[in-house]
Coordinates of C-alpha atoms (C1' of nucleotides) in Angstrom, one line a residue:
Chain A
X1 CA 1.5 -4.3 -21.6
X2 CA 0.7 -7.9 -20.7
X3 CA -2.7 -8.5 -19.1
X4 CA -1.2 -9.6 -15.9
X5 CA 1.3 -6.7 -15.7
X6 CA 1.6 -5.5 -12.1
X7 CA 3.6 -2.6 -10.6
X8 CA 5.5 -5.2 -8.5
X9 CA 6.8 -6.8 -11.7
X10 CA 7.7 -3.4 -13.2
X11 CA 9.5 -2.3 -10.1
X12 CA 11.3 -5.6 -9.8
X13 CA 12.5 -5.5 -13.4
X14 CA 13.5 -1.8 -13.1
X15 CA 15.8 -2.8 -10.2
X16 CA 17.0 -6.1 -11.6
X17 CA 18.1 -4.6 -14.9
X18 CA 19.3 -1.2 -13.6
X19 CA 16.5 1.1 -14.8
X20 CA 15.4 2.7 -11.6
X21 CA 16.7 2.5 -8.0
X22 CA 15.4 4.0 -4.8
X23 CA 17.5 7.1 -3.9
X24 CA 20.0 6.6 -1.0
X25 CA 19.0 3.0 -0.8
X26 CA 22.1 1.9 1.3
X27 CA 21.0 4.4 4.0
X28 CA 17.5 3.1 4.1
X29 CA 16.1 5.1 1.3
X30 CA 14.3 8.5 1.2
X31 CA 10.7 8.7 0.2
X32 CA 9.8 10.4 -3.1
X33 CA 13.3 10.4 -4.7
X34 CA 14.5 8.0 -7.3
X35 CA 17.8 7.3 -9.1
X36 CA 18.0 6.2 -12.8
X37 CA 20.5 3.4 -13.3
X38 CA 22.6 2.6 -16.4
X39 CA 19.7 1.5 -18.5
X40 CA 17.2 4.0 -17.0
X41 CA 19.4 7.0 -17.8
X42 CA 19.6 6.0 -21.4
X43 CA 15.8 5.5 -21.5
X44 CA 15.1 8.9 -20.0
X45 CA 17.7 10.7 -22.1
X46 CA 16.2 9.1 -25.2
X47 CA 12.7 10.4 -24.1
X48 CA 14.0 13.9 -23.5
X49 CA 16.0 13.9 -26.7
X50 CA 13.0 12.6 -28.7
X51 CA 10.8 15.4 -27.2
X52 CA 13.4 18.1 -27.9
X53 CA 14.0 16.8 -31.4
X54 CA 10.4 16.5 -32.3
X55 CA 9.2 19.7 -30.6
X56 CA 12.2 22.1 -30.9
X57 CA 15.4 21.2 -32.8
X58 CA 13.6 19.3 -35.6
X59 CA 10.8 21.9 -35.9
X60 CA 10.5 23.6 -39.3
X61 CA 9.8 27.3 -38.7
X62 CA 9.1 28.0 -42.3
X63 CA 5.9 26.0 -42.9
X64 CA 2.9 25.0 -40.9
X65 CA 3.0 21.5 -39.5
X66 CA -0.1 19.3 -40.3
X67 CA -3.2 20.8 -38.6
X68 CA -1.4 23.8 -37.3
X69 CA -3.1 27.2 -37.8
X70 CA 0.1 28.6 -39.3
X71 CA 3.9 28.3 -39.3
X72 CA 5.5 29.1 -36.0
X73 CA 9.0 29.4 -34.4
X74 CA 10.3 27.2 -31.6
X75 CA 13.3 28.1 -29.4
X76 CA 14.6 26.6 -26.2
X77 CA 15.8 27.8 -22.8
X78 CA 17.5 26.3 -19.8
X79 CA 16.8 28.4 -16.8
X80 CA 17.9 28.3 -13.1
X81 CA 16.2 26.1 -10.5
X82 CA 16.4 28.9 -7.9
X83 CA 14.8 32.1 -8.9
X84 CA 14.0 35.4 -7.3
X85 CA 11.4 34.6 -4.5
X86 CA 9.1 37.3 -5.9
X87 CA 8.6 35.1 -8.9
X88 CA 6.6 32.6 -6.9
X89 CA 4.7 35.3 -5.0
X90 CA 3.5 37.0 -8.2
X91 CA 2.8 33.7 -9.9
X92 CA 0.5 32.6 -7.0
X93 CA 2.6 29.5 -6.1
X94 CA 3.7 31.0 -2.8
X95 CA 0.1 31.2 -1.5
X96 CA -1.2 28.1 -3.1
X97 CA 1.7 25.9 -1.9
X98 CA 1.9 27.3 1.7
X99 CA -0.7 26.6 4.3
X100 CA -1.1 26.2 8.1
X101 CA -3.2 23.2 8.9
X102 CA -4.6 21.8 12.1
X103 CA -5.7 18.1 12.4
X104 CA -8.3 16.8 14.7
X105 CA -7.0 13.7 16.5
X106 CA -10.5 12.5 17.2
X107 CA -12.2 12.7 13.7
X108 CA -8.9 12.7 11.7
X109 CA -10.1 15.6 9.7
X110 CA -7.7 18.4 8.5
X111 CA -8.6 22.0 8.4
X112 CA -6.8 25.1 7.1
X113 CA -5.9 27.1 10.1
X114 CA -6.9 30.4 8.6
X115 CA -10.4 29.0 7.8
X116 CA -11.0 27.0 11.0
X117 CA -14.1 29.0 11.9
X118 CA -15.7 28.2 8.6
X119 CA -15.7 24.4 8.9
X120 CA -18.5 22.5 10.6
X121 CA -17.2 19.8 13.0
X122 CA -17.5 16.5 11.0
X123 CA -18.9 14.8 14.0
X124 CA -21.2 17.5 15.3
X125 CA -22.1 19.6 12.3
X126 CA -24.1 22.0 14.4
X127 CA -20.9 23.2 15.9
X128 CA -17.8 24.5 14.3
X129 CA -14.6 22.5 14.0
X130 CA -12.7 22.4 17.3
X131 CA -15.8 23.3 19.4
X132 CA -17.3 19.9 19.9
X133 CA -16.7 18.2 23.2
X134 CA -14.6 15.4 21.7
X135 CA -12.6 17.7 19.4
X136 CA -8.8 17.4 19.9
X137 CA -7.0 19.7 17.6
X138 CA -3.3 19.8 17.0
X139 CA -1.4 23.1 17.0
X140 CA -1.3 24.7 13.5
X141 CA 1.4 23.1 11.5
X142 CA 3.1 24.4 8.4
X143 CA 2.6 22.6 5.1
X144 CA 4.8 24.0 2.4
X145 CA 4.8 22.2 -0.9
X146 CA 7.7 24.3 -2.1
X147 CA 11.2 23.3 -0.9
X148 CA 12.7 26.2 0.9
X149 CA 16.4 27.1 0.9
X150 CA 18.7 30.0 1.7
X151 CA 20.7 32.0 -0.8
X152 CA 24.1 32.9 0.6
X153 CA 25.6 31.3 3.7
X154 CA 23.7 33.4 6.2
X155 CA 20.5 31.8 7.4
X156 CA 18.2 34.8 7.5
X157 CA 14.6 35.3 6.4
X158 CA 15.7 37.8 3.8
X159 CA 17.8 35.1 2.1
X160 CA 14.8 32.7 1.7
X161 CA 14.4 31.2 -1.7
X162 CA 12.6 28.2 -3.2
X163 CA 13.4 25.3 -5.5
X164 CA 11.1 25.8 -8.4
X165 CA 7.9 23.7 -8.4
X166 CA 7.6 24.1 -12.1
X167 CA 9.9 25.1 -15.0
X168 CA 7.3 27.3 -16.6
X169 CA 8.1 30.4 -14.6
X170 CA 11.7 30.5 -15.9
X171 CA 10.2 30.8 -19.4
X172 CA 7.7 33.6 -18.5
X173 CA 10.3 35.7 -16.8
X174 CA 12.6 35.4 -19.9
X175 CA 9.8 36.3 -22.3
X176 CA 11.3 39.8 -23.0
X177 CA 14.8 38.4 -23.3
X178 CA 13.8 35.9 -25.9
X179 CA 11.8 38.4 -27.9
X180 CA 14.7 40.9 -27.9
X181 CA 17.4 38.4 -28.8
X182 CA 15.9 35.9 -31.3
X183 CA 13.7 37.9 -33.7
X184 CA 10.9 35.5 -33.2
X185 CA 7.4 36.7 -33.9
X186 CA 4.2 35.6 -32.5
X187 CA 3.1 32.8 -32.7
X188 CA 6.1 31.1 -31.2
X189 CA 6.9 28.6 -28.5
X190 CA 9.7 28.4 -25.9
X191 CA 10.6 24.9 -24.6
X192 CA 12.5 23.8 -21.6
X193 CA 13.4 20.5 -19.9
X194 CA 14.5 20.6 -16.3
X195 CA 14.1 19.4 -12.7
X196 CA 11.3 20.6 -10.5
X197 CA 10.6 20.0 -6.8
X198 CA 7.4 19.6 -4.9
X199 CA 7.2 18.5 -1.3
X200 CA 4.5 16.0 -1.8
X201 CA 2.6 15.0 1.3
X202 CA 2.2 11.5 0.1
X203 CA 4.7 10.3 -2.6
X204 CA 3.4 7.1 -3.9
X205 CA 3.2 4.7 -6.9
X206 CA 6.8 4.3 -7.7
X207 CA 8.2 7.3 -9.6
X208 CA 4.6 8.6 -10.5
X209 CA 4.5 11.1 -7.7
X210 CA 8.0 12.1 -6.8
X211 CA 9.3 15.0 -4.8
X212 CA 12.0 15.7 -7.4
X213 CA 11.0 15.3 -11.0
X214 CA 11.8 16.4 -14.5
X215 CA 9.4 18.4 -16.7
X216 CA 9.3 19.0 -20.4
X217 CA 7.4 22.2 -20.9
X218 CA 6.4 24.4 -23.8
X219 CA 5.0 27.9 -23.3
X220 CA 3.4 28.8 -26.7
X221 CA 2.6 32.5 -27.1
X222 CA -0.1 33.6 -29.6
X223 CA -2.7 36.3 -30.1
X224 CA -5.9 36.1 -28.1
X225 CA -7.9 35.6 -31.2
X226 CA -6.0 32.5 -32.4
X227 CA -5.5 31.0 -28.9
X228 CA -8.4 28.5 -29.2
X229 CA -7.1 27.1 -32.4
X230 CA -3.6 26.8 -31.0
X231 CA -5.0 25.1 -27.9
X232 CA -6.6 22.5 -30.1
X233 CA -3.5 22.0 -32.2
X234 CA -1.2 21.4 -29.2
X235 CA -3.7 19.1 -27.5
X236 CA -3.8 16.8 -30.5
X237 CA -0.1 17.2 -31.4
X238 CA 1.0 16.1 -28.0
X239 CA -1.3 13.1 -27.8
X240 CA 0.1 12.0 -31.2
X241 CA 3.6 12.2 -29.9
X242 CA 2.9 9.5 -27.3
X243 CA 1.3 7.2 -29.8
X244 CA 4.2 7.8 -32.2
X245 CA 6.5 6.3 -29.6
X246 CA 4.4 3.3 -28.9
X247 CA 1.7 4.1 -26.4
X248 CA -1.3 2.1 -27.4
X249 CA -4.4 4.2 -27.9
X250 CA -6.6 2.1 -25.5
X251 CA -4.2 2.8 -22.6
X252 CA -4.0 6.5 -23.5
X253 CA -6.6 9.1 -23.5
X254 CA -7.2 12.8 -23.8
X255 CA -9.5 14.2 -21.2
X256 CA -10.9 17.7 -21.3
X257 CA -11.3 19.1 -17.8
X258 CA -14.8 20.3 -16.7
X259 CA -14.9 24.0 -16.2
X260 CA -15.2 23.5 -12.4
X261 CA -12.1 21.4 -12.3
X262 CA -9.9 24.0 -14.0
X263 CA -7.6 26.4 -12.2
X264 CA -9.0 29.9 -11.8
X265 CA -6.9 31.4 -14.6
X266 CA -7.4 28.6 -17.1
X267 CA -9.6 28.9 -20.2
X268 CA -9.3 25.2 -21.0
X269 CA -7.3 22.3 -19.8
X270 CA -6.9 18.8 -21.2
X271 CA -4.9 16.0 -19.6
X272 CA -3.1 13.3 -21.6
X273 CA -3.6 10.3 -19.3
X274 CA -2.3 6.7 -19.2
X275 CA -3.9 3.7 -17.6
X276 CA -1.1 2.8 -15.2
X277 CA -1.2 -0.7 -13.7
X278 CA -1.3 0.8 -10.2
X279 CA -4.6 2.4 -10.9
X280 CA -7.9 0.7 -10.6
X281 CA -9.5 -0.7 -13.8
X282 CA -10.7 2.1 -15.9
X283 CA -8.8 4.9 -14.2
X284 CA -6.0 6.9 -15.7
X285 CA -3.1 9.0 -14.4
X286 CA -1.8 12.2 -15.8
X287 CA 1.2 12.2 -18.1
X288 CA 0.9 15.8 -19.5
X289 CA -1.5 18.7 -19.0
X290 CA -2.2 21.0 -21.9
X291 CA -3.6 24.2 -20.6
X292 CA -4.9 27.4 -22.2
X293 CA -3.7 29.9 -19.6
X294 CA -4.9 33.1 -21.3
X295 CA -2.7 36.1 -20.4
X296 CA -2.6 35.1 -16.8
X297 CA 1.2 34.5 -16.5
X298 CA 2.5 37.4 -18.4
X299 CA 0.0 39.7 -16.6
X300 CA 1.0 38.3 -13.2
X301 CA 4.7 39.1 -13.9
X302 CA 3.7 42.6 -15.0
X303 CA 1.1 43.6 -12.4
X304 CA 1.4 41.2 -9.5
X305 CA -0.5 38.2 -8.2
X306 CA -3.9 37.9 -9.7
X307 CA -7.1 36.6 -8.2
X308 CA -10.5 36.0 -9.7
X309 CA -13.2 38.6 -9.2
X310 CA -16.3 37.4 -11.1
X311 CA -15.3 37.0 -14.7
X312 CA -12.2 39.2 -14.3
X313 CA -8.7 38.5 -13.1
X314 CA -7.6 41.4 -10.9
X315 CA -4.5 42.2 -8.9
X316 CA -4.9 41.1 -5.3
X317 CA -4.5 44.1 -3.0
X318 CA -3.3 44.3 0.6
X319 CA -4.9 46.4 3.5
X320 CA -3.4 49.6 2.1
X321 CA -4.8 49.0 -1.4
X322 CA -1.4 48.2 -2.9
X323 CA -0.7 45.0 -4.8
X324 CA -0.2 42.2 -2.2
X325 CA 2.6 40.6 -4.3
X326 CA 3.7 43.1 -6.9
X327 CA 4.9 41.9 -10.3
X328 CA 8.1 43.1 -12.1
X329 CA 6.5 46.3 -13.4
X330 CA 8.1 45.5 -16.8
X331 CA 5.9 45.7 -19.9
X332 CA 5.6 42.2 -21.2
X333 CA 3.1 43.0 -23.9
X334 CA 3.8 42.4 -27.6
X335 CA 3.6 44.8 -30.4
X336 CA 2.5 43.2 -33.7
X337 CA 4.2 45.1 -36.5
X338 CA 1.8 43.7 -39.1
X339 CA -1.4 45.0 -37.4
X340 CA 0.2 47.8 -35.4
X341 CA -1.5 46.4 -32.4
X342 CA -0.2 45.9 -28.9
X343 CA -1.5 43.0 -26.7
X344 CA -0.5 40.7 -24.0
X345 CA 0.0 37.3 -25.6
X346 CA -2.1 34.4 -24.6
X347 CA -0.3 31.2 -23.6
X348 CA -0.9 27.5 -24.4
X349 CA 1.1 25.3 -22.1
X350 CA 1.8 21.6 -22.9
X351 CA 3.5 20.5 -19.7
X352 CA 4.8 16.9 -19.7
X353 CA 6.4 14.8 -16.9
X354 CA 9.6 13.1 -18.2
X355 CA 9.6 10.6 -15.3
X356 CA 5.9 9.8 -15.8
X357 CA 6.5 9.4 -19.5
X358 CA 9.4 7.0 -18.8
X359 CA 7.2 5.0 -16.4
X360 CA 4.4 4.8 -18.9
X361 CA 6.7 3.6 -21.7
X362 CA 8.1 0.9 -19.3
X363 CA 4.6 -0.2 -18.3
X364 CA 3.5 -0.3 -21.9
X365 CA 6.5 -2.2 -23.0
X366 CA 6.4 -4.8 -20.3
X367 CA 5.3 -8.1 -21.7
X368 CA 5.5 -11.8 -21.0
X369 CA 5.3 -14.4 -23.7
X370 CA 6.6 -17.9 -24.4
X371 CA 9.2 -19.0 -26.9
X372 CA 10.4 -22.6 -27.6
X373 CA 13.7 -23.7 -26.1
X374 CA 16.2 -26.1 -27.7
X375 CA 13.9 -29.0 -27.1
X376 CA 10.9 -27.2 -28.5
X377 CA 9.3 -26.8 -25.0
X378 CA 7.7 -23.3 -24.5
X379 CA 9.7 -21.2 -22.0
X380 CA 8.3 -18.1 -20.4
X381 CA 10.0 -14.9 -21.5
X382 CA 10.0 -11.3 -20.1
X383 CA 10.5 -8.8 -22.9
X384 CA 10.4 -5.0 -22.9
X385 CA 8.9 -4.0 -26.3
X386 CA 10.2 -0.5 -26.2
X387 CA 10.1 1.7 -29.3
X388 CA 13.6 1.5 -30.9
X389 CA 13.9 5.3 -30.5
X390 CA 13.8 5.1 -26.8
X391 CA 15.4 1.7 -26.2
X392 CA 18.5 2.2 -24.0
X393 CA 20.6 -0.3 -26.1
X394 CA 19.9 -0.4 -29.8
X395 CA 22.0 -3.5 -30.7
X396 CA 23.8 -6.3 -28.9
X397 CA 26.6 -8.2 -30.7
X398 CA 27.5 -11.8 -29.7
X399 CA 29.9 -14.5 -30.9
X400 CA 27.9 -17.7 -31.0
X401 CA 30.8 -19.5 -29.2
X402 CA 33.9 -18.1 -27.7
X403 CA 36.3 -19.6 -30.3
X404 CA 37.2 -20.0 -34.0
X405 CA 37.8 -16.3 -34.2
X406 CA 34.1 -15.4 -33.7
X407 CA 34.8 -13.0 -30.7
X408 CA 37.2 -11.0 -32.8
X409 CA 34.8 -10.6 -35.6
X410 CA 32.0 -9.7 -33.2
X411 CA 34.1 -7.2 -31.4
X412 CA 35.0 -5.5 -34.7
X413 CA 31.3 -5.3 -35.6
X414 CA 30.6 -3.9 -32.1
X415 CA 33.2 -1.2 -32.5
X416 CA 32.0 -0.2 -35.9
X417 CA 28.3 0.1 -34.9
X418 CA 29.3 1.8 -31.6
X419 CA 30.2 4.8 -33.7
X420 CA 26.5 5.5 -34.3
X421 CA 24.5 3.8 -31.6
X422 CA 24.6 2.5 -28.0
X423 CA 25.7 -1.1 -28.7
X424 CA 26.4 -3.9 -26.2
X425 CA 28.9 -6.7 -26.6
X426 CA 28.6 -10.0 -24.7
X427 CA 30.4 -13.3 -25.2
X428 CA 29.6 -15.0 -21.8
X429 CA 27.3 -18.0 -21.3
X430 CA 24.9 -19.6 -23.6
X431 CA 23.5 -17.7 -26.6
X432 CA 19.9 -18.2 -25.3
X433 CA 20.7 -16.6 -22.0
X434 CA 22.3 -13.6 -23.8
X435 CA 19.2 -13.1 -26.0
X436 CA 17.0 -13.2 -22.9
X437 CA 18.9 -10.7 -21.1
X438 CA 18.7 -8.3 -24.0
X439 CA 14.9 -9.0 -24.2
X440 CA 14.5 -7.8 -20.6
X441 CA 16.6 -4.7 -21.4
X442 CA 14.4 -3.9 -24.4
X443 CA 17.2 -4.1 -27.0
X444 CA 15.5 -4.3 -30.3
X445 CA 18.2 -6.2 -32.3
X446 CA 20.8 -8.8 -31.6
X447 CA 23.6 -9.7 -34.0
X448 CA 25.3 -13.1 -33.8
X449 CA 28.5 -14.2 -35.4
X450 CA 28.4 -17.9 -36.2
X451 CA 30.4 -20.4 -38.3
X452 CA 28.7 -19.3 -41.5
X453 CA 30.1 -15.8 -40.9
X454 CA 33.6 -17.3 -41.3
X455 CA 32.6 -18.5 -44.7
X456 CA 30.5 -15.7 -46.2
X457 CA 30.8 -12.6 -44.0
X458 CA 27.1 -12.7 -43.0
X459 CA 25.7 -12.6 -39.5
X460 CA 22.3 -13.3 -38.1
X461 CA 20.1 -10.3 -37.1
X462 CA 17.5 -11.2 -34.5
X463 CA 14.3 -9.2 -33.9
X464 CA 13.4 -8.8 -30.2
X465 CA 9.7 -9.0 -30.7
X466 CA 9.4 -12.0 -33.0
X467 CA 12.8 -13.7 -32.2
X468 CA 13.0 -14.3 -35.9
X469 CA 16.4 -14.2 -37.4
X470 CA 17.7 -13.2 -40.9
X471 CA 21.1 -13.2 -42.4
X472 CA 22.7 -9.9 -43.2
X473 CA 26.1 -9.1 -44.8
X474 CA 28.4 -7.4 -42.3
X475 CA 28.9 -4.6 -44.7
X476 CA 25.1 -4.0 -44.8
X477 CA 24.5 -4.0 -41.1
X478 CA 24.9 -0.2 -40.6
X479 CA 22.4 0.5 -43.3
X480 CA 19.9 -2.2 -42.4
X481 CA 19.9 -1.3 -38.7
X482 CA 19.7 2.4 -39.3
X483 CA 16.7 1.8 -41.5
X484 CA 14.9 -0.4 -38.9
X485 CA 15.7 2.0 -36.0
X486 CA 14.0 4.9 -37.7
X487 CA 11.3 2.9 -39.4
X488 CA 8.4 4.1 -37.4
Chain B
rG1 C1' -0.5 13.4 8.5
rC2 C1' -3.8 9.0 10.4
rG3 C1' -4.9 3.6 10.6
rG4 C1' -3.4 -1.4 9.3
rG5 C1' 0.2 -4.9 7.0
rA6 C1' 5.4 -5.9 5.6
rG7 C1' 11.0 -5.4 5.8
rU8 C1' 16.4 -12.0 6.0
rA9 C1' 21.5 -12.4 -0.4
rG10 C1' 20.0 -8.9 -6.7
rC11 C1' 15.0 -12.0 -6.7
rU12 C1' 11.7 -15.7 -4.3
rC13 C1' 11.5 -18.1 0.2
rA14 C1' 13.4 -20.9 4.8
rA15 C1' 15.3 -21.2 9.9
rU16 C1' 16.5 -20.1 15.1
rG17 C1' 16.9 -16.5 22.1
rG18 C1' 23.2 -19.7 20.8
rU19 C1' 27.9 -20.7 13.8
rA20 C1' 21.6 -17.6 9.3
rG21 C1' 20.2 -22.1 4.7
rA22 C1' 18.1 -23.1 -0.4
rG23 C1' 16.6 -22.3 -5.4
rC24 C1' 17.1 -18.8 -9.2
rA25 C1' 20.4 -14.8 -10.5
rC26 C1' 25.5 -13.1 -10.6
rU27 C1' 31.2 -14.0 -11.1
rG28 C1' 35.3 -17.3 -12.7
rG29 C1' 36.8 -22.1 -15.1
rC30 C1' 35.6 -26.3 -18.2
rC31 C1' 32.1 -27.5 -21.9
rU32 C1' 28.9 -25.5 -25.5
rU33 C1' 27.5 -24.1 -33.1
rC34 C1' 21.1 -20.2 -32.0
rC35 C1' 17.0 -18.9 -27.6
rA36 C1' 17.6 -18.9 -19.5
rA37 C1' 21.6 -26.4 -21.0
rG38 C1' 25.5 -29.2 -18.0
rC39 C1' 29.7 -29.9 -14.4
rC40 C1' 33.1 -27.5 -10.8
rA41 C1' 34.2 -23.3 -7.8
rG42 C1' 33.0 -18.6 -5.8
rU43 C1' 30.8 -13.6 -4.2
rG44 C1' 26.6 -12.2 -1.5
rA45 C1' 21.7 -11.0 3.6
rU46 C1' 18.7 -10.3 9.0
rG47 C1' 16.6 -1.7 7.0
rC48 C1' 18.6 1.7 11.0
rG49 C1' 19.0 3.0 16.3
rG50 C1' 18.1 1.8 21.3
rG51 C1' 16.3 -1.6 25.3
rU52 C1' 15.8 -6.6 27.8
rU53 C1' 19.5 -10.7 27.9
rC54 C1' 25.5 -14.0 29.2
rG55 C1' 24.0 -13.8 24.1
rA56 C1' 18.6 -10.7 19.8
rU57 C1' 17.6 -11.7 13.0
rU58 C1' 14.1 -13.7 16.7
rC59 C1' 11.2 -10.4 22.4
rC60 C1' 10.1 -4.8 23.4
rC61 C1' 10.4 0.5 22.0
rG62 C1' 11.6 4.2 18.4
rU63 C1' 12.8 5.4 13.5
rC64 C1' 13.2 4.8 8.2
rU65 C1' 11.4 2.5 3.8
rU66 C1' 7.4 0.2 1.4
rC67 C1' 2.3 -1.7 0.4
rC68 C1' -3.2 -1.0 1.3
rG69 C1' -7.0 2.3 2.9
rC70 C1' -8.1 7.4 4.4
rU71 C1' -6.5 12.5 4.2
rC72 C1' -4.0 16.0 1.2
rC73 C1' -2.9 17.4 -3.7
rA74 C1' 0.4 22.5 -7.2

RNA sequence: GCGGGAGUAGCUCAAUGGUAGAGCACUGGCCUUCCAAGCCAGUGAUGCGGGUUCGAUUCCCGUCUUCCGCUCCA
């Protein structure tokens, strides 16, 4: 990230080069929704594929990774966005996401309607809210952070359902299915990538707080005794993942939550945070939360919605003493054959935002430098120094000039490399202009066919970050580029 | 949700109650042998809706989007 990087420049580049557009722009736009353009979709796919490769598909079940307490298995899921409404009631989301609020037009304060009598009036603390002479309260208004929809064509309260506000619940409700179909044993993880929806009151800061967003979540199930060790492992493992893809450590940090900051069910939470340019100096924004959730989730889906009672989590009861929001009643505990012991697994949840990650990579990669033009005068350049693994285009192929058979040779190189990578061909305009365009797109390598190619079958291979060129035999390109793309 | 600012071409800006201009970018042609070159030509805009007016991009109202500050925040 350049020192003078601003969100304005990032947003402008994203639009200019086709990374990210505002949703429904030709109709005036819609707040909190974003579209990924031709380059953006490649970037985001690369991020998701890197995550899936590194966490799931490439995971070795047979031996412990560095610093892991033991070997473990990883499997994936792709669950539905709309689920049984009871899922969200048992999980606690329904209550936490739904509130009636009243606003005071005089003092601009907002109060929960069900707790109105408990608030002092901000202007006259001796009286309660709404009871001062100048108080001017609105009617109670519904705030629901979950998007509501109807299943089936009939609009009826019994058909109400919600777009999921997180992908995690799809994993918990499939816990038994995974156990009974895959032969995995604890400890193991279930991973999922998918869209989630939250009706944010104030979407802001480009894609950082969107109403529709994509999560990359792992629910890792382990024994209560080992859960602390696994929590530490995942916290550090996930932080390393971001640095391995190019986020600089001084823009990235791991922050353990204070006990008071944690959700009521959490035994420990750490955020992986990035110093986004839209934040004040020294402040960080969340990319991923790694949470030790204890047995809260599986218990909720067994017994019903849980609330805290002192040190205990207990099922919330209604007036008749029955569970207010019953769980499934299914037994989600785990029987350990080795120890002949039955327990409800504890859960470590590394939950990452794919869109926030993409935005962080874009911010980190954005740079402005100066390189000499043909007269030796320094010219400003905008370059995206994206890690080769996530760069939308890996290689661009150019003929130096549009004659002497150079386009034909360049096109054949393009077609050959296209078999393995996303490659771009361009023969229009000056060579310098073509290099600059690729620099803004984050393309790590450019290949140019020149007159020497005609004599000895070599081309120049230009490095995006240094602009240095070297000559490589056409036959060696596949190997050389493959090596560089996977170098770090 | 509240208060304030802002919306003219892809970008940066101009202008006017009476045919909306420029630079850059983009497209095509010529030229061009390594870092945004040159020449010629071209595409392209007043966020949306309503009102006032003979006529509104301009004035008024609403709305949407966006920025800043509050508020909220799973």
